[in-house]
PDB file of C-alpha atoms in Angstrom:
ATOM      1  CA  UNK S   1       0.031  -0.139   0.046  1.00  0.00           C
ATOM      2  CA  UNK S   2       1.333   3.362  -1.024  1.00  0.00           C
ATOM      3  CA  UNK S   3       1.312   6.417   1.121  1.00  0.00           C
ATOM      4  CA  UNK S   4      -0.909   8.036  -1.633  1.00  0.00           C
ATOM      5  CA  UNK S   5      -3.532   4.849  -0.618  1.00  0.00           C
ATOM      6  CA  UNK S   6      -2.970   5.487   2.747  1.00  0.00           C
ATOM      7  CA  UNK S   7      -3.870   9.331   2.392  1.00  0.00           C
ATOM      8  CA  UNK S   8      -6.927   8.436   0.145  1.00  0.00           C
ATOM      9  CA  UNK S   9      -8.479   6.240   2.571  1.00  0.00           C
ATOM     10  CA  UNK S  10      -7.900   8.508   5.631  1.00  0.00           C
ATOM     11  CA  UNK S  11     -10.011  11.048   3.442  1.00  0.00           C
ATOM     12  CA  UNK S  12     -12.850   8.344   2.847  1.00  0.00           C
ATOM     13  CA  UNK S  13     -12.803   7.404   6.213  1.00  0.00           C
ATOM     14  CA  UNK S  14     -13.117  11.039   7.278  1.00  0.00           C
ATOM     15  CA  UNK S  15     -15.986  11.266   4.531  1.00  0.00           C
ATOM     16  CA  UNK S  16     -17.889   8.229   6.362  1.00  0.00           C
ATOM     17  CA  UNK S  17     -17.307  10.207   9.866  1.00  0.00           C
ATOM     18  CA  UNK S  18     -18.566  13.380   8.592  1.00  0.00           C
ATOM     19  CA  UNK S  19     -21.626  11.658   7.251  1.00  0.00           C
ATOM     20  CA  UNK S  20     -22.405   9.100  10.614  1.00  0.00           C
ATOM     21  CA  UNK S  21     -21.831  12.890  12.645  1.00  0.00           C
ATOM     22  CA  UNK S  22     -24.335  14.495  10.565  1.00  0.00           C
ATOM     23  CA  UNK S  23     -26.729  12.135  11.202  1.00  0.00           C
ATOM     24  CA  UNK S  24     -26.080  11.900  14.991  1.00  0.00           C
ATOM     25  CA  UNK S  25     -26.165  15.628  15.514  1.00  0.00           C
ATOM     26  CA  UNK S  26     -29.459  15.639  14.226  1.00  0.00           C
ATOM     27  CA  UNK S  27     -30.726  12.648  16.818  1.00  0.00           C
ATOM     28  CA  UNK S  28     -32.672  14.059  19.749  1.00  0.00           C
ATOM     29  CA  UNK S  29     -29.411  13.985  21.760  1.00  0.00           C
ATOM     30  CA  UNK S  30     -28.231  16.419  24.835  1.00  0.00           C
ATOM     31  CA  UNK S  31     -27.110  19.506  23.334  1.00  0.00           C
ATOM     32  CA  UNK S  32     -23.662  18.961  24.266  1.00  0.00           C
ATOM     33  CA  UNK S  33     -23.457  15.815  21.987  1.00  0.00           C
ATOM     34  CA  UNK S  34     -25.044  17.397  19.326  1.00  0.00           C
ATOM     35  CA  UNK S  35     -22.959  20.379  18.893  1.00  0.00           C
ATOM     36  CA  UNK S  36     -19.878  17.745  19.590  1.00  0.00           C
ATOM     37  CA  UNK S  37     -21.043  15.783  16.450  1.00  0.00           C
ATOM     38  CA  UNK S  38     -21.856  18.892  14.489  1.00  0.00           C
ATOM     39  CA  UNK S  39     -18.354  20.038  15.243  1.00  0.00           C
ATOM     40  CA  UNK S  40     -16.811  16.508  14.017  1.00  0.00           C
ATOM     41  CA  UNK S  41     -19.108  16.853  10.654  1.00  0.00           C
ATOM     42  CA  UNK S  42     -17.813  20.362   9.800  1.00  0.00           C
ATOM     43  CA  UNK S  43     -14.167  19.248  10.425  1.00  0.00           C
ATOM     44  CA  UNK S  44     -14.464  15.785   8.598  1.00  0.00           C
ATOM     45  CA  UNK S  45     -16.173  17.107   5.595  1.00  0.00           C
ATOM     46  CA  UNK S  46     -13.786  20.369   5.267  1.00  0.00           C
ATOM     47  CA  UNK S  47     -10.431  17.888   5.702  1.00  0.00           C
ATOM     48  CA  UNK S  48      -9.099  16.414   2.360  1.00  0.00           C
ATOM     49  CA  UNK S  49      -5.825  15.042   1.329  1.00  0.00           C
ATOM     50  CA  UNK S  50      -6.132  15.751  -2.169  1.00  0.00           C
ATOM     51  CA  UNK S  51      -3.626  13.237  -4.119  1.00  0.00           C
ATOM     52  CA  UNK S  52      -3.997  11.854  -7.415  1.00  0.00           C
ATOM     53  CA  UNK S  53      -3.879   8.519  -6.678  1.00  0.00           C
ATOM     54  CA  UNK S  54      -5.405   7.141  -9.348  1.00  0.00           C
ATOM     55  CA  UNK S  55      -3.447   8.444 -12.432  1.00  0.00           C
ATOM     56  CA  UNK S  56      -0.129   7.560 -10.606  1.00  0.00           C
ATOM     57  CA  UNK S  57      -0.859   4.092  -9.602  1.00  0.00           C
ATOM     58  CA  UNK S  58      -1.209   1.308 -12.462  1.00  0.00           C
ATOM     59  CA  UNK S  59      -4.865   0.135 -13.166  1.00  0.00           C
ATOM     60  CA  UNK S  60      -5.881  -3.331 -12.579  1.00  0.00           C
ATOM     61  CA  UNK S  61      -8.914  -3.763 -14.499  1.00  0.00           C
ATOM     62  CA  UNK S  62      -9.421  -7.631 -12.760  1.00  0.00           C
ATOM     63  CA  UNK S  63      -9.189  -6.156  -9.248  1.00  0.00           C
ATOM     64  CA  UNK S  64     -12.783  -6.456  -7.785  1.00  0.00           C
ATOM     65  CA  UNK S  65     -14.389  -2.892  -7.282  1.00  0.00           C
ATOM     66  CA  UNK S  66     -16.535  -1.559  -4.224  1.00  0.00           C
ATOM     67  CA  UNK S  67     -19.213   0.552  -5.417  1.00  0.00           C
ATOM     68  CA  UNK S  68     -18.522   4.424  -5.554  1.00  0.00           C
ATOM     69  CA  UNK S  69     -20.540   5.377  -3.048  1.00  0.00           C
ATOM     70  CA  UNK S  70     -18.681   2.855  -0.602  1.00  0.00           C
ATOM     71  CA  UNK S  71     -17.588   3.496   2.538  1.00  0.00           C
ATOM     72  CA  UNK S  72     -19.970   6.886   2.943  1.00  0.00           C
ATOM     73  CA  UNK S  73     -22.824   4.879   1.680  1.00  0.00           C
ATOM     74  CA  UNK S  74     -22.443   1.934   4.044  1.00  0.00           C
ATOM     75  CA  UNK S  75     -22.046   4.197   6.699  1.00  0.00           C
ATOM     76  CA  UNK S  76     -24.820   6.172   5.863  1.00  0.00           C
ATOM     77  CA  UNK S  77     -27.093   2.935   5.986  1.00  0.00           C
ATOM     78  CA  UNK S  78     -25.497   1.927   9.201  1.00  0.00           C
ATOM     79  CA  UNK S  79     -26.016   4.758  11.184  1.00  0.00           C
ATOM     80  CA  UNK S  80     -29.825   5.208   9.627  1.00  0.00           C
ATOM     81  CA  UNK S  81     -30.236   1.767  10.636  1.00  0.00           C
ATOM     82  CA  UNK S  82     -28.741   2.245  14.015  1.00  0.00           C
ATOM     83  CA  UNK S  83     -30.846   5.299  14.409  1.00  0.00           C
ATOM     84  CA  UNK S  84     -33.997   3.392  13.557  1.00  0.00           C
ATOM     85  CA  UNK S  85     -33.281   0.356  15.837  1.00  0.00           C
ATOM     86  CA  UNK S  86     -32.567   2.547  18.707  1.00  0.00           C
ATOM     87  CA  UNK S  87     -35.630   4.544  18.477  1.00  0.00           C
ATOM     88  CA  UNK S  88     -37.946   2.164  17.330  1.00  0.00           C
ATOM     89  CA  UNK S  89     -37.219  -0.895  19.388  1.00  0.00           C
ATOM     90  CA  UNK S  90     -37.443  -0.932  23.309  1.00  0.00           C
ATOM     91  CA  UNK S  91     -36.161  -3.938  25.550  1.00  0.00           C
ATOM     92  CA  UNK S  92     -39.460  -6.184  26.293  1.00  0.00           C
ATOM     93  CA  UNK S  93     -39.956  -7.351  29.979  1.00  0.00           C
ATOM     94  CA  UNK S  94     -39.022 -10.667  30.437  1.00  0.00           C
ATOM     95  CA  UNK S  95     -40.987 -13.560  30.579  1.00  0.00           C
ATOM     96  CA  UNK S  96     -42.720 -14.675  33.501  1.00  0.00           C
ATOM     97  CA  UNK S  97     -41.107 -15.821  36.472  1.00  0.00           C
ATOM     98  CA  UNK S  98     -41.794 -19.640  36.358  1.00  0.00           C
ATOM     99  CA  UNK S  99     -40.364 -20.557  39.660  1.00  0.00           C
ATOM    100  CA  UNK S 100     -42.540 -17.860  41.504  1.00  0.00           C
ATOM    101  CA  UNK S 101     -45.472 -18.557  39.112  1.00  0.00           C
ATOM    102  CA  UNK S 102     -45.425 -22.410  39.876  1.00  0.00           C
ATOM    103  CA  UNK S 103     -45.404 -21.416  43.436  1.00  0.00           C
ATOM    104  CA  UNK S 104     -47.951 -18.828  43.376  1.00  0.00           C
ATOM    105  CA  UNK S 105     -50.228 -21.585  41.444  1.00  0.00           C
ATOM    106  CA  UNK S 106     -49.976 -24.520  44.085  1.00  0.00           C
ATOM    107  CA  UNK S 107     -50.349 -22.335  47.051  1.00  0.00           C
ATOM    108  CA  UNK S 108     -53.699 -20.534  45.390  1.00  0.00           C
ATOM    109  CA  UNK S 109     -55.029 -24.194  44.177  1.00  0.00           C
ATOM    110  CA  UNK S 110     -54.447 -25.065  47.802  1.00  0.00           C
ATOM    111  CA  UNK S 111     -56.485 -21.995  49.020  1.00  0.00           C
ATOM    112  CA  UNK S 112     -59.064 -22.428  46.542  1.00  0.00           C
ATOM    113  CA  UNK S 113     -59.708 -26.200  47.435  1.00  0.00           C
ATOM    114  CA  UNK S 114     -60.321 -24.496  51.050  1.00  0.00           C
ATOM    115  CA  UNK S 115     -62.635 -22.000  49.863  1.00  0.00           C
ATOM    116  CA  UNK S 116     -64.396 -25.017  48.070  1.00  0.00           C
ATOM    117  CA  UNK S 117     -64.625 -27.350  51.438  1.00  0.00           C
ATOM    118  CA  UNK S 118     -65.533 -24.153  53.405  1.00  0.00           C
ATOM    119  CA  UNK S 119     -68.711 -23.996  50.713  1.00  0.00           C
ATOM    120  CA  UNK S 120     -67.559 -20.786  49.404  1.00  0.00           C
ATOM    121  CA  UNK S 121     -68.286 -19.641  45.940  1.00  0.00           C
ATOM    122  CA  UNK S 122     -65.797 -18.335  43.798  1.00  0.00           C
ATOM    123  CA  UNK S 123     -66.949 -14.692  44.473  1.00  0.00           C
ATOM    124  CA  UNK S 124     -66.657 -15.374  47.980  1.00  0.00           C
ATOM    125  CA  UNK S 125     -63.284 -16.648  48.179  1.00  0.00           C
ATOM    126  CA  UNK S 126     -61.286 -13.536  49.174  1.00  0.00           C
ATOM    127  CA  UNK S 127     -57.760 -15.650  48.537  1.00  0.00           C
ATOM    128  CA  UNK S 128     -58.311 -15.466  44.871  1.00  0.00           C
ATOM    129  CA  UNK S 129     -58.084 -11.856  44.239  1.00  0.00           C
ATOM    130  CA  UNK S 130     -54.644 -11.942  46.243  1.00  0.00           C
ATOM    131  CA  UNK S 131     -53.575 -14.564  44.426  1.00  0.00           C
ATOM    132  CA  UNK S 132     -54.493 -12.910  40.900  1.00  0.00           C
ATOM    133  CA  UNK S 133     -52.381  -9.937  42.158  1.00  0.00           C
ATOM    134  CA  UNK S 134     -49.460 -12.455  43.144  1.00  0.00           C
ATOM    135  CA  UNK S 135     -49.825 -13.762  39.553  1.00  0.00           C
ATOM    136  CA  UNK S 136     -49.541 -10.508  38.057  1.00  0.00           C
ATOM    137  CA  UNK S 137     -46.536  -9.673  39.859  1.00  0.00           C
ATOM    138  CA  UNK S 138     -44.767 -12.973  39.286  1.00  0.00           C
ATOM    139  CA  UNK S 139     -45.185 -11.896  35.489  1.00  0.00           C
ATOM    140  CA  UNK S 140     -44.845  -8.127  35.459  1.00  0.00           C
ATOM    141  CA  UNK S 141     -40.858  -8.750  34.747  1.00  0.00           C
ATOM    142  CA  UNK S 142     -40.158  -7.239  38.210  1.00  0.00           C
ATOM    143  CA  UNK S 143     -41.008 -10.049  40.450  1.00  0.00           C
ATOM    144  CA  UNK S 144     -37.651 -10.760  41.997  1.00  0.00           C
ATOM    145  CA  UNK S 145     -37.547  -7.278  43.649  1.00  0.00           C
TER     146      UNK S 145
ATOM    147  CA  UNK M   1     -60.036  -7.759  12.413  1.00  0.00           C
ATOM    148  CA  UNK M   2     -63.960  -8.366  12.575  1.00  0.00           C
ATOM    149  CA  UNK M   3     -63.571 -11.827  13.478  1.00  0.00           C
ATOM    150  CA  UNK M   4     -61.401 -10.719  16.735  1.00  0.00           C
ATOM    151  CA  UNK M   5     -63.882  -8.108  17.995  1.00  0.00           C
ATOM    152  CA  UNK M   6     -66.439 -11.274  17.200  1.00  0.00           C
ATOM    153  CA  UNK M   7     -63.953 -13.582  19.566  1.00  0.00           C
ATOM    154  CA  UNK M   8     -63.753 -10.791  22.277  1.00  0.00           C
ATOM    155  CA  UNK M   9     -67.459 -10.212  22.128  1.00  0.00           C
ATOM    156  CA  UNK M  10     -67.956 -13.819  23.174  1.00  0.00           C
ATOM    157  CA  UNK M  11     -65.017 -13.956  25.762  1.00  0.00           C
ATOM    158  CA  UNK M  12     -65.043 -10.545  27.317  1.00  0.00           C
ATOM    159  CA  UNK M  13     -62.619 -11.701  29.690  1.00  0.00           C
ATOM    160  CA  UNK M  14     -59.939 -11.945  27.098  1.00  0.00           C
ATOM    161  CA  UNK M  15     -60.271  -7.807  26.569  1.00  0.00           C
ATOM    162  CA  UNK M  16     -57.652  -6.753  29.057  1.00  0.00           C
ATOM    163  CA  UNK M  17     -55.055  -9.377  27.389  1.00  0.00           C
ATOM    164  CA  UNK M  18     -55.527  -8.219  24.357  1.00  0.00           C
ATOM    165  CA  UNK M  19     -55.531  -4.642  25.287  1.00  0.00           C
ATOM    166  CA  UNK M  20     -52.212  -5.251  27.023  1.00  0.00           C
ATOM    167  CA  UNK M  21     -50.926  -6.988  23.675  1.00  0.00           C
ATOM    168  CA  UNK M  22     -51.744  -3.938  21.548  1.00  0.00           C
ATOM    169  CA  UNK M  23     -50.211  -2.039  24.267  1.00  0.00           C
ATOM    170  CA  UNK M  24     -46.994  -3.655  24.081  1.00  0.00           C
ATOM    171  CA  UNK M  25     -47.144  -3.306  20.494  1.00  0.00           C
ATOM    172  CA  UNK M  26     -47.703   0.312  20.368  1.00  0.00           C
ATOM    173  CA  UNK M  27     -44.889   0.828  22.951  1.00  0.00           C
ATOM    174  CA  UNK M  28     -42.485  -0.753  20.333  1.00  0.00           C
ATOM    175  CA  UNK M  29     -42.016  -4.105  22.271  1.00  0.00           C
ATOM    176  CA  UNK M  30     -42.463  -7.591  21.237  1.00  0.00           C
ATOM    177  CA  UNK M  31     -45.963  -8.629  21.216  1.00  0.00           C
ATOM    178  CA  UNK M  32     -45.429 -12.118  20.968  1.00  0.00           C
ATOM    179  CA  UNK M  33     -43.725 -12.311  24.089  1.00  0.00           C
ATOM    180  CA  UNK M  34     -46.520  -9.905  25.556  1.00  0.00           C
ATOM    181  CA  UNK M  35     -49.220 -12.385  24.190  1.00  0.00           C
ATOM    182  CA  UNK M  36     -47.198 -15.579  25.885  1.00  0.00           C
ATOM    183  CA  UNK M  37     -47.342 -13.740  29.108  1.00  0.00           C
ATOM    184  CA  UNK M  38     -50.745 -12.767  29.223  1.00  0.00           C
ATOM    185  CA  UNK M  39     -51.501 -16.198  28.175  1.00  0.00           C
ATOM    186  CA  UNK M  40     -49.536 -17.681  31.110  1.00  0.00           C
ATOM    187  CA  UNK M  41     -51.172 -15.471  32.963  1.00  0.00           C
ATOM    188  CA  UNK M  42     -54.811 -16.532  32.289  1.00  0.00           C
ATOM    189  CA  UNK M  43     -53.436 -20.014  32.298  1.00  0.00           C
ATOM    190  CA  UNK M  44     -52.597 -19.817  35.928  1.00  0.00           C
ATOM    191  CA  UNK M  45     -55.758 -18.240  36.878  1.00  0.00           C
ATOM    192  CA  UNK M  46     -57.684 -20.840  35.271  1.00  0.00           C
ATOM    193  CA  UNK M  47     -55.573 -23.314  37.370  1.00  0.00           C
ATOM    194  CA  UNK M  48     -56.269 -21.919  40.597  1.00  0.00           C
ATOM    195  CA  UNK M  49     -60.295 -21.684  39.960  1.00  0.00           C
ATOM    196  CA  UNK M  50     -60.354 -25.412  39.178  1.00  0.00           C
ATOM    197  CA  UNK M  51     -61.319 -26.292  42.178  1.00  0.00           C
ATOM    198  CA  UNK M  52     -64.660 -24.546  41.597  1.00  0.00           C
ATOM    199  CA  UNK M  53     -65.491 -26.042  38.325  1.00  0.00           C
ATOM    200  CA  UNK M  54     -64.636 -29.436  39.338  1.00  0.00           C
ATOM    201  CA  UNK M  55     -68.239 -31.515  40.457  1.00  0.00           C
ATOM    202  CA  UNK M  56     -68.209 -32.222  44.157  1.00  0.00           C
TER     203      UNK M  56
END
């Protein structure tokens, strides 16, 4: 890899950083971050290493070439995808705590049976309301609190 | 959608569970996970009420 190639690559990377920073600067982040990214974008956009690398190097037609928008285009796609993912997806609650749920069901079924043995109806069995609350707690995602 | 409303009309006790699933969807959470959770809650509630259903 020649010195000119390195400079060209650095320019390309700075361009990509500029694009990402521009996207980040428009996200609803705290003001100091937005300002930082905006400054970084301006810096990256203004920094250029002008070298005529393509004219000086011998052309190799058989070498696979990346599309002209790479890595800027890929960086934009990544940044947009990441921004949408971060904004669109929220971590879901964990599933029910199976151990706690099984324990609640076991205890509550026994209480329910007691109510039946005492001749109480479903509406009269006060333990059921408490059991419903305990079931909801076991499945609320903060069961281990 | 009409089918869902017809089913809910026949089983009104499922309305809170369906509401929770829709809420999860609107809050960008996983609705399938919420559906699983609601199914477990319904099953557990049915299980603890089983003694009342059994013929004595």
